[in-house]
PDB file of C-alpha atoms and ligand atoms in Angstrom:
ATOM      1  CA  MET P  16       0.000   0.000   0.000  1.00  0.00           C
ATOM      2  CA  VAL P  17       1.692   3.204  -1.151  1.00  0.00           C
ATOM      3  CA  CYS P  18       0.901   6.891  -0.701  1.00  0.00           C
ATOM      4  CA  LEU P  19       3.006  10.037  -0.512  1.00  0.00           C
ATOM      5  CA  GLY P  20       3.848  10.403   3.180  1.00  0.00           C
ATOM      6  CA  ASN P  21       2.993   6.917   4.532  1.00  0.00           C
ATOM      7  CA  ILE P  22       1.274   8.537   7.501  1.00  0.00           C
ATOM      8  CA  CYS P  23      -2.349   9.081   6.411  1.00  0.00           C
ATOM      9  CA  ARG P  24      -3.760   6.897   3.621  1.00  0.00           C
ATOM     10  CA  SER P  25      -1.460   3.892   3.180  1.00  0.00           C
ATOM     11  CA  PRO P  26      -1.244   3.060   6.921  1.00  0.00           C
ATOM     12  CA  LEU P  27      -5.046   2.896   6.920  1.00  0.00           C
ATOM     13  CA  ALA P  28      -5.005   0.681   3.821  1.00  0.00           C
ATOM     14  CA  GLU P  29      -2.427  -1.598   5.465  1.00  0.00           C
ATOM     15  CA  GLY P  30      -4.445  -1.886   8.677  1.00  0.00           C
ATOM     16  CA  ILE P  31      -7.740  -2.449   6.882  1.00  0.00           C
ATOM     17  CA  LEU P  32      -6.409  -5.148   4.530  1.00  0.00           C
ATOM     18  CA  LYS P  33      -4.630  -6.906   7.414  1.00  0.00           C
ATOM     19  CA  SER P  34      -7.968  -7.016   9.247  1.00  0.00           C
ATOM     20  CA  LYS P  35      -9.552  -8.870   6.305  1.00  0.00           C
ATOM     21  CA  VAL P  36      -6.932 -11.498   5.388  1.00  0.00           C
ATOM     22  CA  ASN P  37      -4.991 -14.299   7.044  1.00  0.00           C
ATOM     23  CA  THR P  38      -1.799 -12.429   7.895  1.00  0.00           C
ATOM     24  CA  SER P  39       0.156 -15.652   8.308  1.00  0.00           C
ATOM     25  CA  LYS P  40      -0.396 -16.222   4.592  1.00  0.00           C
ATOM     26  CA  VAL P  41      -0.516 -12.709   3.161  1.00  0.00           C
ATOM     27  CA  LEU P  42       2.206 -10.126   3.801  1.00  0.00           C
ATOM     28  CA  VAL P  43       0.729  -6.623   3.848  1.00  0.00           C
ATOM     29  CA  GLU P  44       2.900  -3.533   4.279  1.00  0.00           C
ATOM     30  CA  SER P  45       2.816   0.141   3.410  1.00  0.00           C
ATOM     31  CA  ALA P  46       5.300   2.771   2.294  1.00  0.00           C
ATOM     32  CA  GLY P  47       5.502   6.356   1.077  1.00  0.00           C
ATOM     33  CA  THR P  48       7.072   7.668  -2.104  1.00  0.00           C
ATOM     34  CA  GLY P  49       8.477  10.536   0.012  1.00  0.00           C
ATOM     35  CA  GLY P  50      10.845  10.058   2.920  1.00  0.00           C
ATOM     36  CA  TRP P  51       9.803  12.910   5.238  1.00  0.00           C
ATOM     37  CA  HIS P  52       8.041  10.684   7.775  1.00  0.00           C
ATOM     38  CA  VAL P  53      10.325   7.656   7.876  1.00  0.00           C
ATOM     39  CA  GLY P  54      10.239   6.076  11.337  1.00  0.00           C
ATOM     40  CA  GLU P  55       7.187   8.067  12.460  1.00  0.00           C
ATOM     41  CA  LEU P  56       3.857   6.821  13.745  1.00  0.00           C
ATOM     42  CA  PRO P  57       0.862   7.262  11.433  1.00  0.00           C
ATOM     43  CA  ASP P  58      -0.914  10.638  11.652  1.00  0.00           C
ATOM     44  CA  SER P  59      -2.991  10.789  14.849  1.00  0.00           C
ATOM     45  CA  ARG P  60      -6.150  11.328  12.774  1.00  0.00           C
ATOM     46  CA  SER P  61      -5.547   8.049  10.911  1.00  0.00           C
ATOM     47  CA  ILE P  62      -4.857   6.296  14.225  1.00  0.00           C
ATOM     48  CA  ASP P  63      -8.143   7.656  15.622  1.00  0.00           C
ATOM     49  CA  ILE P  64     -10.292   6.715  12.608  1.00  0.00           C
ATOM     50  CA  ALA P  65      -8.813   3.215  12.498  1.00  0.00           C
ATOM     51  CA  LYS P  66      -9.412   2.802  16.232  1.00  0.00           C
ATOM     52  CA  LYS P  67     -13.021   3.953  15.848  1.00  0.00           C
ATOM     53  CA  HIS P  68     -13.452   1.039  13.423  1.00  0.00           C
ATOM     54  CA  GLY P  69     -11.693  -1.456  15.703  1.00  0.00           C
ATOM     55  CA  ILE P  70      -8.290  -1.450  13.968  1.00  0.00           C
ATOM     56  CA  ASP P  71      -5.007  -0.691  15.744  1.00  0.00           C
ATOM     57  CA  ILE P  72      -2.357   0.819  13.453  1.00  0.00           C
ATOM     58  CA  THR P  73       0.010   2.054  16.173  1.00  0.00           C
ATOM     59  CA  ASP P  74       2.520  -0.726  15.431  1.00  0.00           C
ATOM     60  CA  GLN P  75       3.244   0.911  12.055  1.00  0.00           C
ATOM     61  CA  ARG P  76       6.186   3.231  11.338  1.00  0.00           C
ATOM     62  CA  GLY P  77       6.798   5.334   8.250  1.00  0.00           C
ATOM     63  CA  ARG P  78       8.868   3.698   5.519  1.00  0.00           C
ATOM     64  CA  LYS P  79       9.979   4.906   2.106  1.00  0.00           C
ATOM     65  CA  PHE P  80       9.075   2.876  -0.952  1.00  0.00           C
ATOM     66  CA  SER P  81      12.114   1.030  -2.278  1.00  0.00           C
ATOM     67  CA  PRO P  82      12.734  -0.474  -5.725  1.00  0.00           C
ATOM     68  CA  TYR P  83      13.333  -3.781  -3.883  1.00  0.00           C
ATOM     69  CA  ASP P  84       9.624  -3.776  -3.035  1.00  0.00           C
ATOM     70  CA  PHE P  85       8.988  -4.803  -6.640  1.00  0.00           C
ATOM     71  CA  GLU P  86      10.753  -8.071  -5.858  1.00  0.00           C
ATOM     72  CA  ASN P  87       9.107  -8.660  -2.496  1.00  0.00           C
ATOM     73  CA  TYR P  88       5.444  -7.993  -3.327  1.00  0.00           C
ATOM     74  CA  ASP P  89       3.016  -9.385  -5.900  1.00  0.00           C
ATOM     75  CA  PHE P  90       0.767  -6.313  -5.908  1.00  0.00           C
ATOM     76  CA  ILE P  91       1.567  -2.673  -5.248  1.00  0.00           C
ATOM     77  CA  TYR P  92      -1.558  -0.625  -4.588  1.00  0.00           C
ATOM     78  CA  VAL P  93      -1.093   3.124  -4.926  1.00  0.00           C
ATOM     79  CA  MET P  94      -3.535   5.691  -3.564  1.00  0.00           C
ATOM     80  CA  ASP P  95      -3.451   8.216  -6.416  1.00  0.00           C
ATOM     81  CA  ASN P  96      -2.209   8.942  -9.919  1.00  0.00           C
ATOM     82  CA  SER P  97       0.745  10.930  -8.649  1.00  0.00           C
ATOM     83  CA  ASN P  98       1.895   7.972  -6.513  1.00  0.00           C
ATOM     84  CA  TYR P  99       1.442   5.802  -9.614  1.00  0.00           C
ATOM     85  CA  GLN P 100       3.800   7.953 -11.652  1.00  0.00           C
ATOM     86  CA  ASP P 101       6.375   8.107  -8.845  1.00  0.00           C
ATOM     87  CA  VAL P 102       6.352   4.335  -8.335  1.00  0.00           C
ATOM     88  CA  ILE P 103       6.527   3.274 -11.975  1.00  0.00           C
ATOM     89  CA  LYS P 104       9.546   5.565 -12.456  1.00  0.00           C
ATOM     90  CA  LEU P 105      11.390   3.133 -10.163  1.00  0.00           C
ATOM     91  CA  ALA P 106      10.317   0.024 -12.093  1.00  0.00           C
ATOM     92  CA  ASN P 107      12.806  -1.770 -14.295  1.00  0.00           C
ATOM     93  CA  THR P 108      10.630  -4.204 -16.202  1.00  0.00           C
ATOM     94  CA  HIS P 109       7.182  -4.476 -17.733  1.00  0.00           C
ATOM     95  CA  GLU P 110       6.330  -7.108 -15.077  1.00  0.00           C
ATOM     96  CA  GLU P 111       7.173  -4.630 -12.321  1.00  0.00           C
ATOM     97  CA  ILE P 112       4.976  -1.938 -13.875  1.00  0.00           C
ATOM     98  CA  GLU P 113       2.137  -4.470 -14.133  1.00  0.00           C
ATOM     99  CA  LYS P 114       2.236  -4.996 -10.361  1.00  0.00           C
ATOM    100  CA  VAL P 115       1.279  -1.372  -9.720  1.00  0.00           C
ATOM    101  CA  LYS P 116      -2.440  -0.699  -9.427  1.00  0.00           C
ATOM    102  CA  LEU P 117      -4.580   2.249  -8.387  1.00  0.00           C
ATOM    103  CA  ILE P 118      -6.402   0.923  -5.346  1.00  0.00           C
ATOM    104  CA  LEU P 119      -9.754   2.500  -6.261  1.00  0.00           C
ATOM    105  CA  ASP P 120      -9.704   0.593  -9.559  1.00  0.00           C
ATOM    106  CA  GLU P 121     -10.993  -2.203  -7.315  1.00  0.00           C
ATOM    107  CA  ILE P 122     -14.327  -0.416  -6.966  1.00  0.00           C
ATOM    108  CA  PHE P 123     -14.284   2.000  -9.934  1.00  0.00           C
ATOM    109  CA  PRO P 124     -12.501   0.013 -12.662  1.00  0.00           C
ATOM    110  CA  ASN P 125     -10.732   2.106 -15.317  1.00  0.00           C
ATOM    111  CA  GLU P 126     -12.078   5.402 -13.931  1.00  0.00           C
ATOM    112  CA  ASN P 127      -8.708   6.591 -12.625  1.00  0.00           C
ATOM    113  CA  VAL P 128     -10.119   7.682  -9.257  1.00  0.00           C
ATOM    114  CA  ASP P 129      -7.719   8.958  -6.560  1.00  0.00           C
ATOM    115  CA  VAL P 130      -7.985   8.426  -2.815  1.00  0.00           C
ATOM    116  CA  PRO P 131      -7.937  12.118  -1.828  1.00  0.00           C
ATOM    117  CA  ASP P 132      -5.069  13.179   0.424  1.00  0.00           C
ATOM    118  CA  PRO P 133      -6.755  14.054   3.751  1.00  0.00           C
ATOM    119  CA  TYR P 134      -3.597  15.576   5.292  1.00  0.00           C
ATOM    120  CA  TYR P 135      -4.700  19.228   5.096  1.00  0.00           C
ATOM    121  CA  GLY P 136      -8.381  18.620   5.856  1.00  0.00           C
ATOM    122  CA  GLY P 137     -10.496  17.700   8.865  1.00  0.00           C
ATOM    123  CA  SER P 138     -11.552  14.420  10.408  1.00  0.00           C
ATOM    124  CA  GLN P 139     -14.435  13.901   7.939  1.00  0.00           C
ATOM    125  CA  GLY P 140     -11.805  13.508   5.211  1.00  0.00           C
ATOM    126  CA  PHE P 141     -10.246  10.637   7.159  1.00  0.00           C
ATOM    127  CA  GLU P 142     -13.635   8.942   7.588  1.00  0.00           C
ATOM    128  CA  ASN P 143     -14.257   9.235   3.825  1.00  0.00           C
ATOM    129  CA  VAL P 144     -10.843   7.765   3.094  1.00  0.00           C
ATOM    130  CA  PHE P 145     -11.505   4.933   5.549  1.00  0.00           C
ATOM    131  CA  GLN P 146     -14.791   4.039   3.818  1.00  0.00           C
ATOM    132  CA  MET P 147     -13.237   4.034   0.328  1.00  0.00           C
ATOM    133  CA  LEU P 148     -10.303   1.923   1.441  1.00  0.00           C
ATOM    134  CA  ASP P 149     -12.563  -0.464   3.337  1.00  0.00           C
ATOM    135  CA  GLU P 150     -14.593  -1.137   0.197  1.00  0.00           C
ATOM    136  CA  ALA P 151     -11.496  -1.535  -1.985  1.00  0.00           C
ATOM    137  CA  CYS P 152      -9.755  -3.819   0.535  1.00  0.00           C
ATOM    138  CA  GLU P 153     -12.852  -5.998   0.755  1.00  0.00           C
ATOM    139  CA  LYS P 154     -12.506  -6.718  -2.980  1.00  0.00           C
ATOM    140  CA  ILE P 155      -8.765  -7.334  -2.680  1.00  0.00           C
ATOM    141  CA  ALA P 156      -9.305  -9.708   0.253  1.00  0.00           C
ATOM    142  CA  GLU P 157     -11.990 -11.637  -1.629  1.00  0.00           C
ATOM    143  CA  ARG P 158      -9.621 -12.105  -4.564  1.00  0.00           C
ATOM    144  CA  LEU P 159      -6.697 -13.152  -2.341  1.00  0.00           C
ATOM    145  CA  GLN P 160      -8.934 -15.713  -0.630  1.00  0.00           C
ATOM    146  CA  LEU P 161      -9.531 -17.275  -4.054  1.00  0.00           C
ATOM    147  CA  GLY P 162      -5.774 -17.448  -4.520  1.00  0.00           C
ATOM    148  CA  ASN P 163      -5.397 -15.005  -7.414  1.00  0.00           C
TER     149      ASN P 163
HETATM  150  P1  4NP Y   9      -0.369  10.588   2.925  1.00  0.00           P
HETATM  151  O1  4NP Y   9      -0.598  12.143   3.294  1.00  0.00           O
HETATM  152  O2  4NP Y   9       0.351  10.568   1.584  1.00  0.00           O
HETATM  153  O3  4NP Y   9      -1.771  10.054   2.811  1.00  0.00           O
HETATM  154  O4  4NP Y   9       0.432   9.983   4.034  1.00  0.00           O
HETATM  155  C1  4NP Y   9       0.490  13.022   3.392  1.00  0.00           C
HETATM  156  C2  4NP Y   9       1.125  13.177   4.587  1.00  0.00           C
HETATM  157  C3  4NP Y   9       2.192  14.052   4.702  1.00  0.00           C
HETATM  158  C4  4NP Y   9       2.609  14.761   3.600  1.00  0.00           C
HETATM  159  C5  4NP Y   9       1.971  14.600   2.382  1.00  0.00           C
HETATM  160  C6  4NP Y   9       0.903  13.716   2.286  1.00  0.00           C
HETATM  161  N1  4NP Y   9       3.710  15.666   3.719  1.00  0.00           N
HETATM  162  O5  4NP Y   9       3.991  16.378   2.738  1.00  0.00           O
HETATM  163  O6  4NP Y   9       4.345  15.729   4.777  1.00  0.00           O
END
């Protein structure tokens, strides 16, 4: 799960998907394309929204996306089109590019919809983001359960 800062959107996506899959079989992690928040806790507003929905994300720490992630993960879900561009710049092969998917394509296929960055907004923005990611992660979890 990749966003810009790895403190607002992708930590929520990581926590939500982990809550829906067997984490002994599926490795779920998140990262940011920017390195400003490496080592930090998620934004307190993401922590609060996750907690309100019964998910604890306080074990997460900010991490920067690395080109090695292309080797370690089968799917790389990005939150918006800007993240998409930043991540595919680091890809070396067509197969690596193919791993990168806009997460909201899960619910709005081929519509190029972004998860809005809630960083500069209020708590309603975080609730909206939570709901979008919850719906998208439900689809991802269903597919992973089928083994593809
Ligand atoms: P995120 O939100 O990409 O959803 O984690 C942001 C958080 C921090 C910054 C940008 C986006 N920042 O510029 O510090």
